[in-house]
Tab-separated table of C-alpha atoms in Angstrom:
chain	number	residue	atom	x	y	z
L	242	MET	CA	24.162	22.800	3.307
L	243	ALA	CA	20.677	23.926	2.317
L	244	ASN	CA	19.930	20.394	1.112
L	245	ARG	CA	20.827	18.943	4.527
L	246	GLU	CA	18.512	21.428	6.217
L	247	ALA	CA	15.731	20.556	3.775
L	248	ILE	CA	16.226	16.839	4.516
L	249	ARG	CA	16.114	17.509	8.249
L	250	GLU	CA	12.913	19.529	7.820
L	251	LEU	CA	11.348	16.745	5.742
L	252	GLN	CA	12.374	14.164	8.326
L	253	ALA	CA	10.874	16.282	11.100
L	254	ARG	CA	7.619	16.724	9.145
L	255	LEU	CA	7.420	12.980	8.442
L	256	ALA	CA	8.066	12.178	12.102
L	257	SER	CA	5.398	14.613	13.276
L	258	ARG	CA	2.881	13.310	10.705
L	259	LEU	CA	3.595	9.754	11.785
L	260	GLN	CA	3.133	10.678	15.452
L	261	ALA	CA	-0.110	12.523	14.624
L	262	ALA	CA	-1.338	9.496	12.675
L	263	ARG	CA	-0.636	7.260	15.668
L	264	ASN	CA	-2.389	9.659	18.046
L	265	GLU	CA	-5.415	10.128	15.798
L	266	GLY	CA	-5.655	6.476	14.783
L	267	LEU	CA	-5.099	7.215	11.095
L	268	SER	CA	-4.068	4.323	8.890
L	269	VAL	CA	-0.623	5.154	7.566
L	270	SER	CA	0.950	2.060	6.146
L	271	TRP	CA	4.013	2.958	4.114
L	272	LEU	CA	6.970	5.221	3.636
L	273	ALA	CA	7.003	6.092	-0.073
L	274	VAL	CA	10.488	6.374	-1.587
L	275	ARG	CA	12.124	6.668	-4.976
L	276	CYS	CA	15.161	4.516	-5.761
L	277	GLY	CA	16.526	5.045	-9.239
L	278	ALA	CA	13.603	4.768	-11.657
L	279	HIS	CA	11.507	2.814	-9.128
L	280	ASN	CA	8.765	3.910	-6.734
L	281	PHE	CA	8.737	1.752	-3.615
L	282	LEU	CA	6.545	1.494	-0.540
L	283	PHE	CA	8.311	0.388	2.650
L	284	PRO	CA	5.960	-0.836	5.413
L	285	LEU	CA	6.324	1.499	8.383
L	286	GLY	CA	6.485	-1.384	10.850
L	287	GLN	CA	9.516	-2.766	9.015
L	288	SER	CA	11.244	0.575	8.390
L	289	GLY	CA	13.628	2.252	10.783
L	290	GLU	CA	15.137	5.701	10.841
L	291	ILE	CA	15.992	8.066	7.995
L	292	PHE	CA	19.513	9.497	7.812
L	293	PRO	CA	21.373	11.735	5.358
L	294	LEU	CA	23.815	9.636	3.358
L	295	GLY	CA	27.160	9.905	5.124
L	296	THR	CA	30.545	8.738	3.981
L	297	VAL	CA	30.170	5.203	2.697
L	298	GLN	CA	33.240	3.010	3.023
L	299	PRO	CA	33.391	0.601	0.072
L	300	VAL	CA	33.747	-3.114	0.724
L	301	PRO	CA	36.045	-4.885	-1.741
L	302	TYR	CA	34.834	-7.958	-3.610
L	303	SER	CA	31.174	-7.271	-2.834
L	304	GLU	CA	28.131	-7.213	-5.098
L	305	SER	CA	27.647	-4.071	-7.195
L	306	TRP	CA	24.389	-3.255	-5.366
L	307	PHE	CA	26.184	-3.297	-2.007
L	308	ARG	CA	27.613	0.202	-1.692
L	309	GLY	CA	29.614	-0.380	1.487
L	310	VAL	CA	29.217	0.433	5.158
L	311	VAL	CA	28.288	3.644	6.923
L	312	ASN	CA	28.417	4.733	10.558
L	313	LEU	CA	24.957	5.714	11.833
L	314	ARG	CA	24.845	6.765	15.483
L	315	GLY	CA	27.868	4.668	16.302
L	316	GLY	CA	26.645	1.504	14.577
L	317	LEU	CA	27.885	0.078	11.283
L	318	TYR	CA	25.209	-0.471	8.647
L	319	GLY	CA	25.543	-2.062	5.233
L	320	VAL	CA	24.231	0.249	2.487
L	321	VAL	CA	22.163	-1.444	-0.220
L	322	ASP	CA	21.317	0.233	-3.519
L	323	MET	CA	17.758	-1.088	-3.765
L	324	ALA	CA	17.394	-0.100	-7.420
L	325	GLY	CA	20.520	-2.111	-8.268
L	326	PHE	CA	19.366	-5.050	-6.171
L	327	VAL	CA	15.927	-5.203	-7.810
L	328	GLU	CA	17.234	-4.681	-11.329
L	329	PRO	CA	20.874	-5.844	-11.544
L	330	GLY	CA	22.858	-4.286	-14.345
L	331	ALA	CA	20.294	-1.572	-15.078
L	332	GLU	CA	21.577	1.940	-15.525
L	333	ARG	CA	21.062	3.896	-12.310
L	334	VAL	CA	18.888	6.970	-12.773
L	335	ALA	CA	18.964	9.136	-9.662
L	336	ALA	CA	16.813	12.170	-8.991
L	337	SER	CA	18.924	15.205	-9.832
L	338	ASN	CA	17.318	17.616	-7.386
L	339	ALA	CA	17.349	15.492	-4.242
L	340	GLU	CA	20.134	14.562	-1.870
L	341	PRO	CA	20.175	10.804	-1.247
L	342	VAL	CA	19.295	9.437	2.171
L	343	VAL	CA	19.296	6.008	3.750
L	344	VAL	CA	16.378	4.277	5.450
L	345	THR	CA	17.414	1.696	8.006
L	346	LEU	CA	15.547	-1.536	8.533
L	347	ASN	CA	13.619	-1.787	11.778
L	348	ALA	CA	15.847	-3.017	14.618
L	349	ALA	CA	13.384	-5.889	15.209
L	350	LEU	CA	14.500	-7.390	11.870
L	351	ASP	CA	17.972	-7.827	13.403
L	352	VAL	CA	19.879	-6.769	10.274
L	353	ASN	CA	22.102	-3.688	10.322
L	354	CYS	CA	21.141	-2.523	6.882
L	355	ALA	CA	20.291	0.814	5.325
L	356	ILE	CA	18.535	1.167	1.972
L	357	LEU	CA	19.873	3.891	-0.331
L	358	VAL	CA	16.978	6.149	-1.324
L	359	ASP	CA	17.192	8.912	-3.919
L	360	SER	CA	14.225	10.819	-2.530
L	361	LEU	CA	11.478	10.534	0.037
L	362	ALA	CA	7.910	10.881	-1.228
L	363	GLY	CA	6.177	10.958	2.159
L	364	LEU	CA	3.792	8.693	4.014
L	365	ARG	CA	1.059	6.761	2.228
L	366	SER	CA	-2.121	5.072	3.356
L	367	PRO	CA	-4.239	2.626	1.336
L	368	ASP	CA	-6.842	5.296	0.540
L	369	ARG	CA	-4.243	7.266	-1.460
L	370	PHE	CA	-4.272	4.635	-4.200
L	371	THR	CA	-6.858	4.023	-6.905
L	372	SER	CA	-6.018	0.379	-7.543
L	373	ALA	CA	-3.970	-2.511	-6.259
L	374	ALA	CA	-2.726	-5.675	-7.942
L	375	ALA	CA	-1.381	-8.816	-6.331
L	376	PRO	CA	2.315	-9.530	-6.835
L	377	ALA	CA	3.235	-11.404	-9.988
L	378	ALA	CA	3.678	-15.131	-9.459
L	379	ASP	CA	7.141	-14.994	-11.035
L	380	GLY	CA	8.187	-11.858	-9.117
L	381	PRO	CA	10.660	-11.758	-6.240
L	382	ALA	CA	9.424	-13.106	-2.889
L	383	TYR	CA	9.870	-9.683	-1.272
L	384	PHE	CA	7.477	-7.953	-3.702
L	385	GLY	CA	4.116	-7.152	-2.166
L	386	ASN	CA	1.161	-5.629	-3.953
L	387	ARG	CA	1.572	-3.074	-6.728
L	388	PHE	CA	-0.468	0.078	-6.238
L	389	THR	CA	-1.444	2.880	-8.594
L	390	ASP	CA	-2.059	6.387	-7.315
L	391	ALA	CA	-4.398	9.082	-8.638
L	392	ASN	CA	-1.597	10.443	-10.861
L	393	GLY	CA	-1.178	7.066	-12.569
L	394	GLN	CA	2.177	6.365	-10.909
L	395	SER	CA	2.873	2.774	-9.997
L	396	TRP	CA	4.233	1.917	-6.529
L	397	GLN	CA	5.735	-1.439	-5.599
L	398	GLU	CA	5.383	-2.572	-2.003
L	399	ILE	CA	8.592	-4.111	-0.630
L	400	ASN	CA	8.349	-6.568	2.265
L	401	LEU	CA	11.518	-5.611	4.113
L	402	GLN	CA	11.249	-8.536	6.522
L	403	THR	CA	11.195	-11.073	3.681
L	404	LEU	CA	13.976	-9.175	1.897
L	405	SER	CA	16.171	-9.173	5.001
L	406	GLN	CA	16.022	-12.977	5.217
L	407	LEU	CA	16.871	-13.806	1.600
L	408	PRO	CA	20.225	-15.543	1.108
L	409	ARG	CA	20.940	-13.335	-1.943
L	410	PHE	CA	20.414	-10.214	0.154
L	411	LEU	CA	22.522	-11.474	3.045
L	412	ASN	CA	25.412	-12.701	0.872
L	413	ILE	CA	27.186	-9.603	-0.419
L	414	THR	CA	30.182	-11.489	-1.812
L	415	ALA	CA	30.666	-10.973	-5.545
């Protein structure tokens, strides 16, 4: 129960920081998340709401990265394990001290999808990073720039709009 309250507090802090950034004209570009062993940056304009992970109903004969469906505010959303989608077959390493949450895609993308996130790392703006590299030519189409922060951690930008239109992402059939 304490974990749920901590998630709610974090969500409230993120929402208030985002509102303050909008009011003050600050440049906040991404929601930083950890999925398995990966650090991802979701563009705020393409991200939706953050919810505690509820009861996920499995979907038979679906891809291993598709966890099932969950009811969020009366709507059904497909739950995607982003770490499993990016790196199929890799062993899933989840943060042990965090309760997983889901981040929905922005309603404007017209896909009822929620990304499984092991932990939220807050909001990020471009000035929080020391370097940026263009996406690799042979990388997935949904990969944006790769950023490095002051601690030397690497963060991969994920273009959720491009991701939401990929046939592989939309076809969950195994």
